[in-house]
Tab-separated table of C-alpha atoms in Angstrom:
chain	number	residue	atom	x	y	z
R	19	PHE	CA	13.383	7.985	16.192
R	20	GLN	CA	16.435	6.211	17.518
R	21	GLY	CA	17.029	4.586	14.113
R	22	ALA	CA	19.980	2.297	13.449
R	23	ARG	CA	22.582	2.409	16.201
R	24	GLN	CA	26.241	1.452	15.887
R	25	THR	CA	28.071	0.073	18.917
R	26	GLY	CA	30.268	2.607	20.661
R	27	SER	CA	29.321	5.566	18.460
R	28	ARG	CA	26.999	8.543	18.571
R	29	ASN	CA	24.728	8.253	15.547
R	30	SER	CA	22.316	10.870	14.344
R	31	LEU	CA	18.647	10.223	15.035
R	32	ARG	CA	16.277	9.005	12.341
R	33	GLU	CA	13.834	11.676	11.146
R	34	THR	CA	10.594	10.931	9.316
R	35	ALA	CA	7.706	13.072	8.161
R	36	ARG	CA	4.514	12.525	6.182
R	37	LEU	CA	2.008	15.002	4.851
R	38	SER	CA	-1.308	14.129	3.219
R	39	TYR	CA	-4.155	16.148	1.762
R	40	ASN	CA	-7.762	14.952	1.408
R	41	PRO	CA	-9.853	17.324	-0.740
R	42	TRP	CA	-13.113	15.320	-0.455
R	43	GLU	CA	-13.549	13.632	2.932
R	44	THR	CA	-11.081	13.245	5.766
R	45	GLU	CA	-9.426	10.024	6.801
R	46	SER	CA	-8.712	9.436	10.460
R	47	GLY	CA	-7.303	6.860	12.807
R	48	TYR	CA	-3.916	5.281	13.355
R	49	THR	CA	-4.055	3.591	9.938
R	50	TYR	CA	-6.245	4.158	6.900
R	51	PRO	CA	-8.687	1.375	5.921
R	52	GLY	CA	-7.505	1.466	2.289
R	53	VAL	CA	-10.928	0.268	1.104
R	54	TYR	CA	-14.102	2.086	2.142
R	55	LEU	CA	-16.579	-0.520	0.813
R	56	GLY	CA	-18.644	2.077	-1.042
R	57	ASN	CA	-19.404	4.045	2.144
R	58	LYS	CA	-17.118	7.018	1.630
R	59	LYS	CA	-15.821	9.150	-1.240
R	60	VAL	CA	-12.097	9.708	-0.591
R	61	LEU	CA	-9.327	11.311	-2.624
R	62	GLN	CA	-5.944	11.527	-0.923
R	63	PHE	CA	-2.503	12.785	-1.984
R	64	GLY	CA	0.520	12.245	0.220
R	65	GLY	CA	4.265	12.379	0.462
R	66	GLY	CA	6.936	11.470	2.954
R	67	ILE	CA	10.610	11.617	3.818
R	68	ASP	CA	12.825	9.305	5.856
R	69	HIS	CA	16.390	10.326	6.785
R	70	GLN	CA	19.263	9.250	8.998
R	71	ALA	CA	22.857	10.464	8.446
R	72	ASP	CA	23.552	9.682	4.738
R	73	TYR	CA	20.414	7.513	4.223
R	74	LYS	CA	17.492	9.097	2.358
R	75	GLY	CA	14.037	7.764	1.518
R	76	TYR	CA	11.202	9.572	-0.290
R	77	SER	CA	7.615	8.618	-1.103
R	78	ALA	CA	4.683	10.069	-3.018
R	79	ASP	CA	1.239	8.483	-3.188
R	80	ALA	CA	-2.341	8.959	-4.302
R	81	PHE	CA	-5.506	7.055	-3.369
R	82	ILE	CA	-9.130	7.174	-4.486
R	83	SER	CA	-12.254	5.404	-3.273
R	84	LEU	CA	-15.186	6.377	-5.460
R	85	PRO	CA	-18.694	4.976	-4.759
R	86	ILE	CA	-20.675	4.151	-7.910
R	87	GLY	CA	-24.406	4.748	-8.233
R	88	VAL	CA	-26.940	5.941	-5.688
R	89	ALA	CA	-27.284	4.344	-2.257
R	90	PRO	CA	-30.702	2.725	-1.731
R	91	ALA	CA	-33.138	4.915	0.228
R	92	THR	CA	-34.296	3.584	3.582
R	93	THR	CA	-36.772	4.939	6.120
R	94	PRO	CA	-35.690	5.725	8.741
R	95	PRO	CA	-32.068	6.333	7.662
R	96	PRO	CA	-29.736	3.533	8.826
R	97	ALA	CA	-27.313	4.075	11.724
R	98	THR	CA	-24.412	3.106	9.447
R	99	PRO	CA	-24.003	4.123	5.796
R	100	VAL	CA	-25.501	1.837	3.153
R	101	SER	CA	-22.771	0.209	1.105
R	102	ARG	CA	-22.490	0.774	-2.664
R	103	ASP	CA	-20.234	-0.549	-5.400
R	104	ALA	CA	-16.963	1.377	-5.567
R	105	VAL	CA	-13.774	1.852	-7.564
R	106	ASN	CA	-10.628	1.799	-5.420
R	107	ALA	CA	-7.196	2.721	-6.787
R	108	GLU	CA	-3.812	3.667	-5.416
R	109	LEU	CA	-0.397	4.654	-6.740
R	110	THR	CA	2.805	4.788	-4.668
R	111	LEU	CA	6.255	5.961	-5.807
R	112	LEU	CA	9.310	5.305	-3.619
R	113	ALA	CA	13.023	6.178	-3.772
R	114	PHE	CA	15.678	4.893	-1.349
R	115	ASP	CA	19.418	5.472	-1.081
R	116	GLY	CA	21.314	3.955	1.853
R	117	GLY	CA	24.354	6.124	1.067
R	118	THR	CA	27.327	5.429	3.324
R	119	THR	CA	25.035	4.828	6.332
R	120	PHE	CA	23.646	1.543	4.938
R	121	ALA	CA	26.261	0.650	2.326
R	122	THR	CA	27.268	-2.893	3.319
R	123	GLY	CA	26.238	-5.959	5.248
R	124	ALA	CA	22.786	-7.176	6.214
R	125	THR	CA	21.458	-3.612	6.510
R	126	ALA	CA	22.647	-2.483	3.046
R	127	ILE	CA	20.080	-0.397	1.130
R	128	PRO	CA	21.254	0.095	-2.458
R	129	GLU	CA	19.956	3.130	-4.344
R	130	GLN	CA	16.644	2.163	-5.924
R	131	LYS	CA	13.269	3.345	-7.124
R	132	ALA	CA	10.016	1.447	-6.808
R	133	ALA	CA	6.415	1.910	-7.874
R	134	THR	CA	3.152	0.128	-7.088
R	135	MET	CA	-0.255	0.593	-8.665
R	136	GLN	CA	-3.453	-1.191	-7.632
R	137	LEU	CA	-7.001	-1.064	-8.985
R	138	GLY	CA	-10.057	-2.840	-7.598
R	139	TYR	CA	-13.835	-2.815	-8.007
R	140	TYR	CA	-15.922	-3.517	-4.898
R	141	ILE	CA	-19.234	-5.306	-5.586
R	142	SER	CA	-21.386	-4.554	-2.549
R	143	GLN	CA	-24.100	-7.144	-3.246
R	144	PHE	CA	-21.595	-9.994	-2.823
R	145	LYS	CA	-19.079	-8.180	-0.573
R	146	ILE	CA	-16.246	-9.042	-2.958
R	147	MET	CA	-13.588	-7.033	-4.738
R	148	PRO	CA	-11.642	-8.322	-7.736
R	149	TRP	CA	-8.366	-6.400	-8.069
R	150	GLY	CA	-5.074	-6.169	-9.930
R	151	ARG	CA	-1.675	-4.874	-8.824
R	152	LEU	CA	1.558	-3.957	-10.641
R	153	GLU	CA	4.925	-3.443	-8.925
R	154	LYS	CA	8.326	-2.421	-10.258
R	155	GLN	CA	11.671	-2.266	-8.424
R	156	ASP	CA	14.622	-0.650	-10.209
R	157	PHE	CA	18.129	-0.617	-8.687
R	158	ARG	CA	20.263	2.289	-9.918
R	159	ALA	CA	23.830	0.887	-9.786
R	160	SER	CA	24.816	-1.546	-12.535
R	161	ALA	CA	26.154	-3.921	-9.844
R	162	ASN	CA	22.590	-4.315	-8.536
R	163	ASN	CA	20.679	-4.282	-11.856
R	164	GLY	CA	20.317	-8.055	-11.684
R	165	ARG	CA	18.011	-7.524	-8.713
R	166	ASP	CA	15.509	-5.429	-10.729
R	167	ASN	CA	12.096	-7.079	-10.871
R	168	ASN	CA	8.507	-6.633	-11.972
R	169	ARG	CA	5.487	-8.198	-10.287
R	170	GLN	CA	1.954	-8.641	-11.571
R	171	GLN	CA	-0.816	-9.779	-9.263
R	172	VAL	CA	-4.542	-10.458	-9.629
R	173	GLY	CA	-6.815	-11.418	-6.797
R	174	LEU	CA	-10.197	-11.501	-5.152
R	175	THR	CA	-11.069	-10.267	-1.659
R	176	TRP	CA	-14.206	-11.242	0.253
R	177	PHE	CA	-15.292	-8.832	3.016
R	178	PRO	CA	-17.866	-10.728	5.175
R	179	GLY	CA	-16.979	-8.504	8.159
R	180	GLY	CA	-15.885	-5.426	6.234
R	181	ASN	CA	-12.364	-4.280	7.049
R	182	ASN	CA	-12.548	-6.072	10.419
R	183	PHE	CA	-12.537	-9.518	8.766
R	184	ASN	CA	-11.711	-10.430	5.179
R	185	VAL	CA	-10.235	-13.237	3.080
R	186	LYS	CA	-7.916	-12.636	0.113
R	187	ALA	CA	-6.755	-14.975	-2.626
R	188	ALA	CA	-4.173	-13.928	-5.213
R	189	TYR	CA	-1.969	-15.131	-8.055
R	190	SER	CA	1.378	-13.362	-8.540
R	191	ARG	CA	3.993	-13.523	-11.273
R	192	VAL	CA	7.486	-12.296	-10.371
R	193	SER	CA	9.723	-11.418	-13.328
R	194	PRO	CA	13.314	-10.612	-12.284
R	195	ARG	CA	15.777	-9.063	-14.746
R	196	VAL	CA	18.125	-11.980	-14.049
R	197	GLY	CA	16.894	-15.425	-13.070
R	198	THR	CA	13.745	-17.463	-13.387
R	199	THR	CA	10.246	-16.024	-13.547
R	200	THR	CA	8.183	-17.519	-10.731
R	201	ASN	CA	4.500	-17.906	-9.860
R	202	GLU	CA	3.024	-17.548	-6.402
R	203	TYR	CA	-0.400	-18.368	-4.990
R	204	THR	CA	-1.504	-16.725	-1.758
R	205	VAL	CA	-4.518	-17.079	0.523
R	206	GLN	CA	-4.686	-14.666	3.445
R	207	VAL	CA	-7.167	-14.223	6.292
R	208	GLN	CA	-7.127	-10.828	7.978
R	209	PHE	CA	-9.002	-9.806	11.102
R	210	PHE	CA	-8.937	-6.852	13.454
R	211	TYR	CA	-10.077	-7.116	17.027
R	212	TYR	CA	-10.268	-4.232	19.493
């Protein structure tokens, strides 16, 4: 990629790569659905790198969508899979270091590590999924330690149109190392049209 450009200079290009492995069923498309609504058994492991000049970014992740129980039998078989309850979980680990490339100003990226973990249970009868999410951001330099924070989130997603249309509601608690702990309430409508 072109990456960040500096006026009047010849910067190196930005290089990114991602590799994933799916031992059960394949995932395809430009983006992954993230929730398979009990229709597919998916286990995925992945990792990535992001680099430009002295900037480095690394990621590692794992995802599982595990249908629970036996799908109801129908005669003749349906054109689309019959939905079942499912456990959905993901874990992502990230590390960034802006180095001298992004050391100051609005584009500064201090050295940091971050982790997110999410667990949800899809209830097919009602097309809802209660879920919980934990996030942690840890800045390495003592000058940035005050920016460290932890986030806890619980929510409920309703999937009336599957992944093409859903509504999410969530409560979040943000606990910074320095400063006031805050609460956040979010309602989000998501739709995909093609």
